[in-house]
Amino acid sequence: MILDRHNLHGFPVEVETGASVAELKEAVGRLQGVQPDQLRVIFAGRELSSDSTLQGCDLPEQSTVHVVLPPAGSARHSELVLQQRLGRGVNSLTRLDLSASRLHATSTGLAVILETDNSKPKAHSSFYVFCKSVCKAVQPGKLRVRCRTCNQGTLTLSQGPSCWDDVLLPDRIHGVCQSQDCDGRVAEFYLKCAAHPTCDNDTSVALDLIMGNVRHVPCIACTDVMSPVLVAQCAERHVICLDCFHLYCVTRLNDRQFIFDPVVGYSLPCAAGCPDSLIKEVHHFRVLGEEQYERYQRYAAEECLLQMGGVLCPEDSV
């Protein structure tokens, strides 16, 4: 079952697993009274070729694809033709791996976690998120892109992201929105939980330091080989499993030994105590669990108040 969107009006379309993109166009064309060869199918920032199969395009079940009519007008048509040629070299977001951008090019020691054979194709995406709405846990994530102007997934990318900054920072990657009523040019990336079906606005925060342990590197704390793991941003890129990271966070929270940084916030360094290694995305501390994370937020607010010269009132005061 594929959720198809045509000019902002969504409806389900049932096709066989081995169906081609051309067959999807024919199904939509019949429903909408449009010639199939006039339609374009867009998924995750790429236009899908008519001779491709949906399965070959890495479309999971209950995926959202966008079937659009190209905007009228010769100038806009020429632009879209050029964009189509540029977009042919864009790799699928479903197989993208940005983990290496969190390591130095000359990393040694435990950082071999990411030194894989580049000649081998990636079996799947390597993103992780904290699913707050359903799973309440760290889960594999799926990267998606939309037009920043209209917030629809009808934008095709001129080039794909090559590092985490391309995904997390605005105005880094551009493309062309193929919706008839939009002339957007800027890509906006977001992540969703891959463990369950999601609606368009059900997004999750990227946990860019958590990744698969493809080289079976032992945890710096328990020495067990686990996956996924958190890779600290210290010079050595120390690896810690999520169970030990949870214990590390709880222990430091109980002792109120988190560090308040005016830019980063209330955070922790590498578990080995390495300098200049504060975790910048504090949503990684969601691994604490809901109750402990609420305590973390309360301590963070209190520490911020103290840093500003404020005074805490005893809870039992009248």
mmCIF file of C-alpha atoms in Angstrom:
data_model
loop_
_atom_site.group_PDB
_atom_site.id
_atom_site.type_symbol
_atom_site.label_atom_id
_atom_site.label_comp_id
_atom_site.label_asym_id
_atom_site.label_seq_id
_atom_site.Cartn_x
_atom_site.Cartn_y
_atom_site.Cartn_z
ATOM 1 C CA MET A 1 0.000 0.000 0.000
ATOM 2 C CA ILE A 2 1.550 3.289 -1.105
ATOM 3 C CA LEU A 3 0.253 6.636 0.016
ATOM 4 C CA ASP A 4 0.305 8.799 -3.067
ATOM 5 C CA ARG A 5 0.091 12.562 -2.982
ATOM 6 C CA HIS A 6 -0.964 14.609 -5.998
ATOM 7 C CA ASN A 7 -0.944 18.399 -5.597
ATOM 8 C CA LEU A 8 -1.484 18.182 -1.814
ATOM 9 C CA HIS A 9 -4.437 15.744 -2.064
ATOM 10 C CA GLY A 10 -3.388 12.397 -0.585
ATOM 11 C CA PHE A 11 -4.999 9.050 -1.322
ATOM 12 C CA PRO A 12 -3.929 5.396 -1.027
ATOM 13 C CA VAL A 13 -2.914 3.416 -4.091
ATOM 14 C CA GLU A 14 -2.541 -0.345 -3.916
ATOM 15 C CA VAL A 15 0.105 -1.876 -6.157
ATOM 16 C CA GLU A 16 1.992 -5.148 -6.260
ATOM 17 C CA THR A 17 5.381 -5.389 -4.556
ATOM 18 C CA GLY A 18 7.150 -5.957 -7.861
ATOM 19 C CA ALA A 19 5.280 -3.221 -9.722
ATOM 20 C CA SER A 20 7.195 -0.684 -11.773
ATOM 21 C CA VAL A 21 7.080 3.087 -11.463
ATOM 22 C CA ALA A 22 5.376 3.134 -14.876
ATOM 23 C CA GLU A 23 2.572 0.952 -13.485
ATOM 24 C CA LEU A 24 2.149 3.350 -10.566
ATOM 25 C CA LYS A 25 1.853 6.235 -13.029
ATOM 26 C CA GLU A 26 -0.788 4.321 -14.965
ATOM 27 C CA ALA A 27 -2.779 3.653 -11.788
ATOM 28 C CA VAL A 28 -2.673 7.314 -10.756
ATOM 29 C CA GLY A 29 -3.401 8.456 -14.308
ATOM 30 C CA ARG A 30 -6.565 6.364 -14.417
ATOM 31 C CA LEU A 31 -7.757 7.751 -11.091
ATOM 32 C CA GLN A 32 -6.965 11.362 -11.970
ATOM 33 C CA GLY A 33 -7.740 11.385 -15.691
ATOM 34 C CA VAL A 34 -4.164 12.285 -16.643
ATOM 35 C CA GLN A 35 -1.832 10.790 -19.234
ATOM 36 C CA PRO A 36 0.713 8.632 -17.344
ATOM 37 C CA ASP A 37 3.667 9.953 -19.363
ATOM 38 C CA GLN A 38 2.923 13.463 -18.070
ATOM 39 C CA LEU A 39 3.388 12.437 -14.449
ATOM 40 C CA ARG A 40 6.527 12.447 -12.358
ATOM 41 C CA VAL A 41 7.037 10.269 -9.303
ATOM 42 C CA ILE A 42 9.171 11.763 -6.531
ATOM 43 C CA PHE A 43 10.443 9.950 -3.451
ATOM 44 C CA ALA A 44 12.990 11.221 -0.907
ATOM 45 C CA GLY A 45 14.333 13.975 -3.150
ATOM 46 C CA ARG A 46 14.678 11.913 -6.323
ATOM 47 C CA GLU A 47 12.543 11.463 -9.403
ATOM 48 C CA LEU A 48 11.995 7.744 -9.922
ATOM 49 C CA SER A 49 12.625 6.363 -13.396
ATOM 50 C CA SER A 50 9.617 4.779 -15.107
ATOM 51 C CA ASP A 51 11.511 1.563 -15.833
ATOM 52 C CA SER A 52 12.487 1.106 -12.174
ATOM 53 C CA THR A 53 10.583 -1.170 -9.834
ATOM 54 C CA LEU A 54 9.189 0.221 -6.599
ATOM 55 C CA GLN A 55 11.087 -2.439 -4.690
ATOM 56 C CA GLY A 56 14.303 -1.438 -6.424
ATOM 57 C CA CYS A 57 13.746 2.178 -5.334
ATOM 58 C CA ASP A 58 13.918 1.147 -1.639
ATOM 59 C CA LEU A 59 10.282 1.977 -1.006
ATOM 60 C CA PRO A 60 9.269 0.432 2.335
ATOM 61 C CA GLU A 61 5.661 -0.444 3.090
ATOM 62 C CA GLN A 62 3.273 2.476 3.617
ATOM 63 C CA SER A 63 5.726 4.909 2.051
ATOM 64 C CA THR A 64 4.655 8.349 0.894
ATOM 65 C CA VAL A 65 5.513 9.194 -2.693
ATOM 66 C CA HIS A 66 4.541 12.302 -4.624
ATOM 67 C CA VAL A 67 3.086 12.086 -8.108
ATOM 68 C CA VAL A 68 3.031 15.511 -9.751
ATOM 69 C CA LEU A 69 2.264 17.195 -13.039
ATOM 70 C CA PRO A 70 5.222 19.372 -14.086
ATOM 71 C CA PRO A 71 4.376 23.101 -13.980
ATOM 72 C CA ALA A 72 3.329 24.686 -17.249
ATOM 73 C CA GLY A 73 5.528 27.259 -18.995
ATOM 74 C CA SER A 74 8.518 26.797 -21.262
ATOM 75 C CA ALA A 75 11.012 28.497 -18.921
ATOM 76 C CA ARG A 76 10.005 26.364 -15.966
ATOM 77 C CA HIS A 77 9.966 23.255 -18.148
ATOM 78 C CA SER A 78 13.551 23.875 -19.271
ATOM 79 C CA GLU A 79 14.616 24.335 -15.658
ATOM 80 C CA LEU A 80 12.991 21.048 -14.649
ATOM 81 C CA VAL A 81 14.654 19.198 -17.538
ATOM 82 C CA LEU A 82 18.040 20.498 -16.380
ATOM 83 C CA GLN A 83 17.194 19.554 -12.797
ATOM 84 C CA GLN A 84 16.250 16.059 -13.935
ATOM 85 C CA ARG A 85 19.692 15.613 -15.496
ATOM 86 C CA LEU A 86 21.472 16.930 -12.408
ATOM 87 C CA GLY A 87 19.434 14.721 -10.119
ATOM 88 C CA ARG A 88 20.424 11.500 -11.853
ATOM 89 C CA GLY A 89 23.632 11.407 -9.838
ATOM 90 C CA VAL A 90 21.928 11.865 -6.480
ATOM 91 C CA ASN A 91 22.264 8.796 -4.278
ATOM 92 C CA SER A 92 19.189 7.406 -2.572
ATOM 93 C CA LEU A 93 18.595 8.869 0.889
ATOM 94 C CA THR A 94 17.512 5.396 1.978
ATOM 95 C CA ARG A 95 21.057 4.081 1.504
ATOM 96 C CA LEU A 96 22.969 7.151 2.583
ATOM 97 C CA ASP A 97 25.603 6.812 5.318
ATOM 98 C CA LEU A 98 26.946 10.015 6.884
ATOM 99 C CA SER A 99 28.648 8.328 9.840
ATOM 100 C CA ALA A 100 32.141 8.938 8.489
ATOM 101 C CA SER A 101 31.607 12.703 8.736
ATOM 102 C CA ARG A 102 31.712 12.338 12.527
ATOM 103 C CA LEU A 103 35.300 11.027 12.338
ATOM 104 C CA HIS A 104 38.590 12.628 11.402
ATOM 105 C CA ALA A 105 39.973 11.510 8.068
ATOM 106 C CA THR A 106 43.047 10.071 9.838
ATOM 107 C CA SER A 107 41.280 8.499 12.816
ATOM 108 C CA THR A 108 43.033 5.633 14.561
ATOM 109 C CA GLY A 109 42.326 3.281 17.439
ATOM 110 C CA LEU A 110 38.678 2.631 18.183
ATOM 111 C CA ALA A 111 37.612 4.856 15.322
ATOM 112 C CA VAL A 112 38.043 1.918 12.931
ATOM 113 C CA ILE A 113 34.352 1.321 13.645
ATOM 114 C CA LEU A 114 33.639 3.244 10.464
ATOM 115 C CA GLU A 115 36.529 2.120 8.289
ATOM 116 C CA THR A 116 34.465 -0.089 6.023
ATOM 117 C CA ASP A 117 35.092 -1.208 2.476
ATOM 118 C CA ASN A 118 33.673 1.597 0.342
ATOM 119 C CA SER A 119 33.390 -0.746 -2.623
ATOM 120 C CA LYS A 120 30.581 -2.647 -0.915
ATOM 121 C CA PRO A 121 27.092 -1.119 -1.237
ATOM 122 C CA LYS A 122 25.330 -0.111 1.953
ATOM 123 C CA ALA A 123 22.533 -2.493 2.864
ATOM 124 C CA HIS A 124 20.458 0.214 4.515
ATOM 125 C CA SER A 125 20.505 3.670 6.026
ATOM 126 C CA SER A 126 22.561 4.230 9.151
ATOM 127 C CA PHE A 127 20.535 6.919 10.915
ATOM 128 C CA TYR A 128 19.244 6.739 14.473
ATOM 129 C CA VAL A 129 16.608 8.839 16.202
ATOM 130 C CA PHE A 130 14.807 8.964 19.518
ATOM 131 C CA CYS A 131 11.166 8.159 18.820
ATOM 132 C CA LYS A 132 9.252 10.235 21.348
ATOM 133 C CA SER A 133 5.736 9.692 20.029
ATOM 134 C CA VAL A 134 5.381 5.902 19.820
ATOM 135 C CA CYS A 135 8.441 3.821 20.707
ATOM 136 C CA LYS A 136 9.854 6.001 23.506
ATOM 137 C CA ALA A 137 13.272 4.620 22.597
ATOM 138 C CA VAL A 138 16.274 4.922 20.301
ATOM 139 C CA GLN A 139 15.297 3.498 16.921
ATOM 140 C CA PRO A 140 16.648 3.341 13.368
ATOM 141 C CA GLY A 141 15.650 6.449 11.460
ATOM 142 C CA LYS A 142 14.871 7.276 7.856
ATOM 143 C CA LEU A 143 16.054 10.480 6.219
ATOM 144 C CA ARG A 144 13.568 12.457 4.164
ATOM 145 C CA VAL A 145 13.588 15.849 2.434
ATOM 146 C CA ARG A 146 10.969 18.474 1.636
ATOM 147 C CA CYS A 147 10.762 21.902 0.065
ATOM 148 C CA ARG A 148 11.411 24.565 2.681
ATOM 149 C CA THR A 149 8.900 26.891 0.994
ATOM 150 C CA CYS A 150 5.810 24.663 0.782
ATOM 151 C CA ASN A 151 6.857 21.884 3.209
ATOM 152 C CA GLN A 152 5.964 19.210 0.652
ATOM 153 C CA GLY A 153 8.111 16.312 -0.523
ATOM 154 C CA THR A 154 7.937 17.436 -4.149
ATOM 155 C CA LEU A 155 11.472 18.834 -4.242
ATOM 156 C CA THR A 156 14.119 17.023 -6.280
ATOM 157 C CA LEU A 157 17.708 17.487 -5.155
ATOM 158 C CA SER A 158 20.458 18.905 -7.350
ATOM 159 C CA GLN A 159 22.927 17.025 -5.153
ATOM 160 C CA GLY A 160 22.641 14.830 -2.106
ATOM 161 C CA PRO A 161 24.052 15.540 1.376
ATOM 162 C CA SER A 162 27.640 14.408 1.920
ATOM 163 C CA CYS A 163 27.991 15.106 5.647
ATOM 164 C CA TRP A 164 25.868 15.686 8.744
ATOM 165 C CA ASP A 165 26.179 19.466 8.412
ATOM 166 C CA ASP A 166 24.386 19.234 5.066
ATOM 167 C CA VAL A 167 21.449 17.651 6.900
ATOM 168 C CA LEU A 168 21.431 19.604 10.156
ATOM 169 C CA LEU A 169 22.280 23.125 8.958
ATOM 170 C CA PRO A 170 19.914 25.218 6.797
ATOM 171 C CA ASP A 171 20.579 26.460 3.250
ATOM 172 C CA ARG A 172 23.240 23.849 2.472
ATOM 173 C CA ILE A 173 21.531 21.778 -0.231
ATOM 174 C CA HIS A 174 19.319 23.039 -3.048
ATOM 175 C CA GLY A 175 16.973 21.610 -5.634
ATOM 176 C CA VAL A 176 13.770 22.423 -7.511
ATOM 177 C CA CYS A 177 10.260 22.008 -6.140
ATOM 178 C CA GLN A 178 8.110 20.372 -8.817
ATOM 179 C CA SER A 179 4.769 21.365 -7.342
ATOM 180 C CA GLN A 180 2.749 23.544 -9.708
ATOM 181 C CA ASP A 181 2.155 26.250 -7.121
ATOM 182 C CA CYS A 182 5.666 26.533 -5.672
ATOM 183 C CA ASP A 183 9.019 27.807 -6.890
ATOM 184 C CA GLY A 184 11.018 26.683 -3.839
ATOM 185 C CA ARG A 185 14.732 26.007 -4.250
ATOM 186 C CA VAL A 186 15.980 25.106 -0.750
ATOM 187 C CA ALA A 187 15.955 21.582 0.696
ATOM 188 C CA GLU A 188 14.922 20.900 4.281
ATOM 189 C CA PHE A 189 15.963 17.508 5.652
ATOM 190 C CA TYR A 190 14.246 15.725 8.518
ATOM 191 C CA LEU A 191 14.204 12.270 10.085
ATOM 192 C CA LYS A 192 11.403 9.896 10.999
ATOM 193 C CA CYS A 193 11.276 6.722 13.051
ATOM 194 C CA ALA A 194 11.677 3.696 10.789
ATOM 195 C CA ALA A 195 10.133 1.256 13.272
ATOM 196 C CA HIS A 196 6.500 2.140 12.523
ATOM 197 C CA PRO A 197 4.352 3.969 9.943
ATOM 198 C CA THR A 198 4.466 7.746 10.373
ATOM 199 C CA CYS A 199 2.471 10.720 9.178
ATOM 200 C CA ASP A 200 4.080 13.736 7.521
ATOM 201 C CA ASN A 201 4.496 15.767 10.715
ATOM 202 C CA ASP A 202 5.691 12.872 12.895
ATOM 203 C CA THR A 203 9.400 13.718 12.895
ATOM 204 C CA SER A 204 12.202 12.767 15.283
ATOM 205 C CA VAL A 205 15.461 14.418 16.310
ATOM 206 C CA ALA A 206 18.595 13.001 14.696
ATOM 207 C CA LEU A 207 21.068 11.346 17.071
ATOM 208 C CA ASP A 208 24.140 11.901 14.963
ATOM 209 C CA LEU A 209 26.616 10.297 17.405
ATOM 210 C CA ILE A 210 24.777 6.962 17.478
ATOM 211 C CA MET A 211 25.636 4.538 14.700
ATOM 212 C CA GLY A 212 25.928 0.875 13.853
ATOM 213 C CA ASN A 213 29.011 -0.966 15.111
ATOM 214 C CA VAL A 214 29.964 -2.430 11.750
ATOM 215 C CA ARG A 215 33.496 -3.394 12.828
ATOM 216 C CA HIS A 216 32.511 -4.927 16.181
ATOM 217 C CA VAL A 217 34.528 -2.511 18.317
ATOM 218 C CA PRO A 218 34.268 -3.300 22.064
ATOM 219 C CA CYS A 219 32.655 -0.786 24.392
ATOM 220 C CA ILE A 220 35.196 1.316 26.284
ATOM 221 C CA ALA A 221 33.346 0.606 29.559
ATOM 222 C CA CYS A 222 32.156 -3.028 29.535
ATOM 223 C CA THR A 223 34.299 -4.284 26.605
ATOM 224 C CA ASP A 224 31.265 -6.061 25.119
ATOM 225 C CA VAL A 225 30.633 -5.765 21.395
ATOM 226 C CA MET A 226 27.223 -4.142 20.943
ATOM 227 C CA SER A 227 25.335 -2.270 18.240
ATOM 228 C CA PRO A 228 24.349 0.490 17.909
ATOM 229 C CA VAL A 229 26.918 2.491 19.867
ATOM 230 C CA LEU A 230 27.660 6.121 20.640
ATOM 231 C CA VAL A 231 30.923 7.479 19.231
ATOM 232 C CA ALA A 232 32.288 10.346 21.320
ATOM 233 C CA GLN A 233 33.628 13.414 19.540
ATOM 234 C CA CYS A 234 36.989 13.296 21.304
ATOM 235 C CA ALA A 235 40.271 12.920 19.432
ATOM 236 C CA GLU A 236 40.210 9.138 19.935
ATOM 237 C CA ARG A 237 36.522 8.781 19.010
ATOM 238 C CA HIS A 238 35.886 6.411 21.925
ATOM 239 C CA VAL A 239 33.000 3.979 21.532
ATOM 240 C CA ILE A 240 30.460 3.244 24.272
ATOM 241 C CA CYS A 241 27.441 0.945 24.074
ATOM 242 C CA LEU A 242 24.023 2.439 24.810
ATOM 243 C CA ASP A 243 23.561 0.463 28.050
ATOM 244 C CA CYS A 244 26.830 1.803 29.448
ATOM 245 C CA PHE A 245 26.045 5.274 28.144
ATOM 246 C CA HIS A 246 22.723 5.140 30.012
ATOM 247 C CA LEU A 247 24.518 4.083 33.215
ATOM 248 C CA TYR A 248 27.132 6.807 32.709
ATOM 249 C CA CYS A 249 24.420 9.447 32.313
ATOM 250 C CA VAL A 250 22.402 8.266 35.336
ATOM 251 C CA THR A 251 25.494 8.158 37.553
ATOM 252 C CA ARG A 252 26.569 11.665 36.559
ATOM 253 C CA LEU A 253 23.011 12.918 36.938
ATOM 254 C CA ASN A 254 22.715 11.471 40.449
ATOM 255 C CA ASP A 255 25.949 13.236 41.398
ATOM 256 C CA ARG A 256 24.933 16.398 39.519
ATOM 257 C CA GLN A 257 28.157 16.218 37.562
ATOM 258 C CA PHE A 258 26.792 17.294 34.204
ATOM 259 C CA ILE A 259 28.619 20.315 32.786
ATOM 260 C CA PHE A 260 26.774 23.514 31.945
ATOM 261 C CA ASP A 261 28.072 25.110 28.759
ATOM 262 C CA PRO A 262 26.574 28.450 27.649
ATOM 263 C CA VAL A 263 26.484 27.305 24.024
ATOM 264 C CA VAL A 264 25.811 23.569 24.256
ATOM 265 C CA GLY A 265 23.721 23.497 27.418
ATOM 266 C CA TYR A 266 23.727 20.824 30.140
ATOM 267 C CA SER A 267 25.947 18.072 28.786
ATOM 268 C CA LEU A 268 28.590 15.415 29.361
ATOM 269 C CA PRO A 269 32.003 14.775 27.788
ATOM 270 C CA CYS A 270 33.371 11.465 26.553
ATOM 271 C CA ALA A 271 33.042 8.780 29.241
ATOM 272 C CA ALA A 272 36.843 8.512 29.287
ATOM 273 C CA GLY A 273 37.083 12.148 30.390
ATOM 274 C CA CYS A 274 38.643 13.382 27.162
ATOM 275 C CA PRO A 275 38.890 17.179 26.725
ATOM 276 C CA ASP A 276 36.794 19.128 24.216
ATOM 277 C CA SER A 277 34.283 16.313 23.833
ATOM 278 C CA LEU A 278 30.962 17.677 25.126
ATOM 279 C CA ILE A 279 27.929 16.153 23.435
ATOM 280 C CA LYS A 280 26.425 19.036 21.443
ATOM 281 C CA GLU A 281 23.033 17.480 20.668
ATOM 282 C CA VAL A 282 21.539 17.088 24.141
ATOM 283 C CA HIS A 283 18.684 14.941 22.826
ATOM 284 C CA HIS A 284 21.177 12.060 23.119
ATOM 285 C CA PHE A 285 20.336 12.170 26.834
ATOM 286 C CA ARG A 286 16.859 10.916 25.982
ATOM 287 C CA VAL A 287 18.391 7.491 26.599
ATOM 288 C CA LEU A 288 17.885 8.306 30.292
ATOM 289 C CA GLY A 289 14.214 7.437 29.969
ATOM 290 C CA GLU A 290 11.240 9.734 30.488
ATOM 291 C CA GLU A 291 11.445 10.071 34.282
ATOM 292 C CA GLN A 292 15.209 10.594 34.439
ATOM 293 C CA TYR A 293 15.119 12.933 31.446
ATOM 294 C CA GLU A 294 12.611 15.145 33.267
ATOM 295 C CA ARG A 295 15.058 15.269 36.177
ATOM 296 C CA TYR A 296 17.834 16.127 33.738
ATOM 297 C CA GLN A 297 15.761 19.023 32.370
ATOM 298 C CA ARG A 298 15.020 20.272 35.878
ATOM 299 C CA TYR A 299 18.691 20.184 36.878
ATOM 300 C CA ALA A 300 19.616 21.926 33.619
ATOM 301 C CA ALA A 301 17.127 24.727 34.317
ATOM 302 C CA GLU A 302 18.420 25.089 37.878
ATOM 303 C CA GLU A 303 22.034 25.220 36.724
ATOM 304 C CA CYS A 304 21.161 27.824 34.101
ATOM 305 C CA LEU A 305 19.490 29.940 36.784
ATOM 306 C CA LEU A 306 22.525 29.672 39.059
ATOM 307 C CA GLN A 307 24.876 30.612 36.211
ATOM 308 C CA MET A 308 22.781 33.747 35.672
ATOM 309 C CA GLY A 309 23.225 34.721 39.318
ATOM 310 C CA GLY A 310 19.836 33.491 40.491
ATOM 311 C CA VAL A 311 18.993 31.733 43.744
ATOM 312 C CA LEU A 312 17.111 28.460 44.181
ATOM 313 C CA CYS A 313 14.310 28.385 46.745
ATOM 314 C CA PRO A 314 13.999 25.240 48.895
ATOM 315 C CA GLU A 315 11.102 23.086 47.688
ATOM 316 C CA ASP A 316 9.614 22.793 51.173
ATOM 317 C CA SER A 317 9.673 26.526 51.877
ATOM 318 C CA VAL A 318 6.420 28.368 52.625
#
